[in-house]
PDB file of C-alpha atoms in Angstrom:
ATOM      1  CA  MET S 289     161.918-212.649-164.517  1.00 40.00           C
ATOM      2  CA  THR S 290     163.599-211.253-161.449  1.00 42.00           C
ATOM      3  CA  ALA S 291     167.316-211.476-160.802  1.00 47.00           C
ATOM      4  CA  ARG S 292     168.429-214.946-159.793  1.00 50.00           C
ATOM      5  CA  ASN S 293     164.835-216.119-160.255  1.00 56.00           C
ATOM      6  CA  GLU S 294     163.834-214.363-157.035  1.00 75.00           C
ATOM      7  CA  LEU S 295     160.195-213.524-156.493  1.00 85.00           C
ATOM      8  CA  ARG S 296     159.131-210.392-154.648  1.00 88.00           C
ATOM      9  CA  LEU S 297     156.908-211.003-151.657  1.00 90.00           C
ATOM     10  CA  LEU S 298     154.025-208.567-152.021  1.00 93.00           C
ATOM     11  CA  PRO S 299     152.616-206.650-149.039  1.00 93.00           C
ATOM     12  CA  TRP S 300     149.207-208.308-149.257  1.00 92.00           C
ATOM     13  CA  SER S 301     147.890-211.827-148.921  1.00 90.00           C
ATOM     14  CA  GLY S 302     145.949-213.917-151.355  1.00 90.00           C
ATOM     15  CA  ARG S 303     143.187-216.371-150.708  1.00 90.00           C
ATOM     16  CA  GLU S 304     143.205-217.992-147.314  1.00 91.00           C
ATOM     17  CA  GLY S 305     146.021-215.662-146.211  1.00 88.00           C
ATOM     18  CA  LYS S 306     148.558-217.212-148.560  1.00 92.00           C
ATOM     19  CA  PRO S 307     151.477-215.013-149.661  1.00 91.00           C
ATOM     20  CA  CYS S 308     151.455-213.301-153.057  1.00 93.00           C
ATOM     21  CA  TYR S 309     154.577-212.912-155.171  1.00 92.00           C
ATOM     22  CA  LEU S 310     155.613-210.814-158.155  1.00 92.00           C
ATOM     23  CA  SER S 311     158.024-211.971-160.824  1.00 89.00           C
ATOM     24  CA  THR S 312     159.443-209.095-162.851  1.00 81.00           C
ATOM     25  CA  ASP S 313     162.724-207.463-163.826  1.00 78.00           C
ATOM     26  CA  ASP S 314     161.048-204.042-163.866  1.00 81.00           C
ATOM     27  CA  ARG S 315     161.235-202.605-160.364  1.00 81.00           C
ATOM     28  CA  THR S 316     159.589-199.425-161.676  1.00 88.00           C
ATOM     29  CA  GLY S 317     156.602-201.192-163.219  1.00 91.00           C
ATOM     30  CA  HIS S 318     153.025-200.621-162.094  1.00 93.00           C
ATOM     31  CA  MET S 319     152.811-203.605-159.717  1.00 92.00           C
ATOM     32  CA  SER S 320     156.228-202.894-158.187  1.00 91.00           C
ATOM     33  CA  ARG S 321     155.288-199.248-157.572  1.00 94.00           C
ATOM     34  CA  LEU S 322     151.931-200.307-156.120  1.00 95.00           C
ATOM     35  CA  ALA S 323     153.678-202.700-153.737  1.00 94.00           C
ATOM     36  CA  ASP S 324     156.184-199.980-152.764  1.00 93.00           C
ATOM     37  CA  ASN S 325     153.356-197.532-152.030  1.00 95.00           C
ATOM     38  CA  ILE S 326     151.399-200.045-149.954  1.00 96.00           C
ATOM     39  CA  GLU S 327     154.535-200.908-147.974  1.00 95.00           C
ATOM     40  CA  THR S 328     155.076-197.204-147.276  1.00 95.00           C
ATOM     41  CA  VAL S 329     151.496-196.850-146.040  1.00 96.00           C
ATOM     42  CA  GLN S 330     151.816-199.967-143.860  1.00 96.00           C
ATOM     43  CA  LEU S 331     155.029-198.680-142.261  1.00 95.00           C
ATOM     44  CA  GLY S 332     153.447-195.277-141.636  1.00 96.00           C
ATOM     45  CA  MET S 333     150.409-196.886-140.045  1.00 96.00           C
ATOM     46  CA  ALA S 334     152.703-198.966-137.829  1.00 96.00           C
ATOM     47  CA  ALA S 335     154.449-195.807-136.600  1.00 96.00           C
ATOM     48  CA  GLU S 336     151.097-194.200-135.793  1.00 96.00           C
ATOM     49  CA  LEU S 337     149.937-197.340-134.022  1.00 96.00           C
ATOM     50  CA  LEU S 338     153.097-197.364-131.916  1.00 95.00           C
ATOM     51  CA  ASP S 339     152.260-193.844-130.727  1.00 95.00           C
ATOM     52  CA  GLN S 340     148.697-194.944-129.983  1.00 95.00           C
ATOM     53  CA  ALA S 341     149.998-197.968-128.050  1.00 96.00           C
ATOM     54  CA  SER S 342     152.179-195.745-125.891  1.00 95.00           C
ATOM     55  CA  GLU S 343     149.195-193.524-125.117  1.00 95.00           C
ATOM     56  CA  THR S 344     146.867-196.434-124.366  1.00 95.00           C
ATOM     57  CA  LEU S 345     149.344-198.236-122.127  1.00 94.00           C
ATOM     58  CA  GLY S 346     150.218-194.996-120.327  1.00 95.00           C
ATOM     59  CA  ASP S 347     146.561-194.199-119.623  1.00 95.00           C
ATOM     60  CA  ASN S 348     145.448-195.530-116.235  1.00 94.00           C
ATOM     61  CA  ASP S 349     141.836-195.440-117.457  1.00 95.00           C
ATOM     62  CA  SER S 350     142.520-197.947-120.254  1.00 95.00           C
ATOM     63  CA  GLY S 351     140.628-201.123-119.499  1.00 95.00           C
ATOM     64  CA  PRO S 352     141.176-204.725-120.548  1.00 96.00           C
ATOM     65  CA  GLU S 353     138.997-204.264-123.638  1.00 96.00           C
ATOM     66  CA  ASP S 354     141.144-201.317-124.762  1.00 95.00           C
ATOM     67  CA  VAL S 355     144.308-203.354-124.311  1.00 95.00           C
ATOM     68  CA  ARG S 356     142.822-206.361-126.151  1.00 96.00           C
ATOM     69  CA  HIS S 357     141.828-204.110-129.057  1.00 96.00           C
ATOM     70  CA  LEU S 358     145.324-202.606-129.083  1.00 96.00           C
ATOM     71  CA  ALA S 359     146.930-206.068-129.063  1.00 96.00           C
ATOM     72  CA  ASP S 360     144.773-207.091-132.029  1.00 97.00           C
ATOM     73  CA  LYS S 361     145.795-204.014-134.026  1.00 96.00           C
ATOM     74  CA  LEU S 362     149.460-204.428-133.066  1.00 96.00           C
ATOM     75  CA  THR S 363     149.416-208.070-134.161  1.00 96.00           C
ATOM     76  CA  GLY S 364     148.108-207.154-137.622  1.00 94.00           C
ATOM     77  CA  SER S 365     150.583-204.306-137.957  1.00 96.00           C
ATOM     78  CA  LEU S 366     153.500-206.467-136.850  1.00 95.00           C
ATOM     79  CA  ARG S 367     152.494-209.055-139.464  1.00 93.00           C
ATOM     80  CA  ASP S 368     152.528-206.338-142.156  1.00 93.00           C
ATOM     81  CA  VAL S 369     155.866-204.900-141.037  1.00 94.00           C
ATOM     82  CA  LEU S 370     157.464-208.348-140.905  1.00 93.00           C
ATOM     83  CA  ARG S 371     156.289-209.043-144.455  1.00 92.00           C
ATOM     84  CA  VAL S 372     157.769-205.705-145.614  1.00 93.00           C
ATOM     85  CA  ALA S 373     161.076-206.498-143.881  1.00 92.00           C
ATOM     86  CA  ILE S 374     161.265-209.929-145.484  1.00 88.00           C
ATOM     87  CA  SER S 375     160.392-208.554-148.908  1.00 86.00           C
ATOM     88  CA  ARG S 376     162.864-205.679-148.725  1.00 83.00           C
ATOM     89  CA  GLY S 377     165.566-207.967-147.367  1.00 81.00           C
ATOM     90  CA  HIS S 378     165.137-210.236-150.373  1.00 73.00           C
ATOM     91  CA  LEU S 379     165.207-207.238-152.720  1.00 67.00           C
ATOM     92  CA  LEU S 380     168.460-206.011-151.163  1.00 69.00           C
ATOM     93  CA  ALA S 381     170.027-209.455-151.384  1.00 68.00           C
ATOM     94  CA  THR S 382     169.204-209.760-155.084  1.00 65.00           C
ATOM     95  CA  SER S 383     170.372-206.256-155.961  1.00 65.00           C
ATOM     96  CA  GLU S 384     173.794-206.457-154.286  1.00 59.00           C
ATOM     97  CA  PRO S 385     176.668-207.209-156.648  1.00 60.00           C
ATOM     98  CA  HIS S 386     178.085-210.709-156.290  1.00 54.00           C
ATOM     99  CA  ARG S 387     181.809-211.219-155.968  1.00 51.00           C
TER     100      ARG S 387
END
């Protein structure tokens, strides 16, 4: 079990978009490493998408369909990044020594 019975929020969703959690003390185990790697990929994709957003919004030839497509991709990426932030925040809180 994880410290203080905390569950790790995983960077993917289950059925019907419900959150998935991992319960383990081994932060170097296969599932923990897989989650870490997926989070890294998601954050990298978000950075690339931010660059793409700047280009699209700075291009006077971008039409409403381009902007709608960008908004859709940004929404998904923001959802992923928020999940990573929540998960990592919980991991930090459980790993800090208590006084």
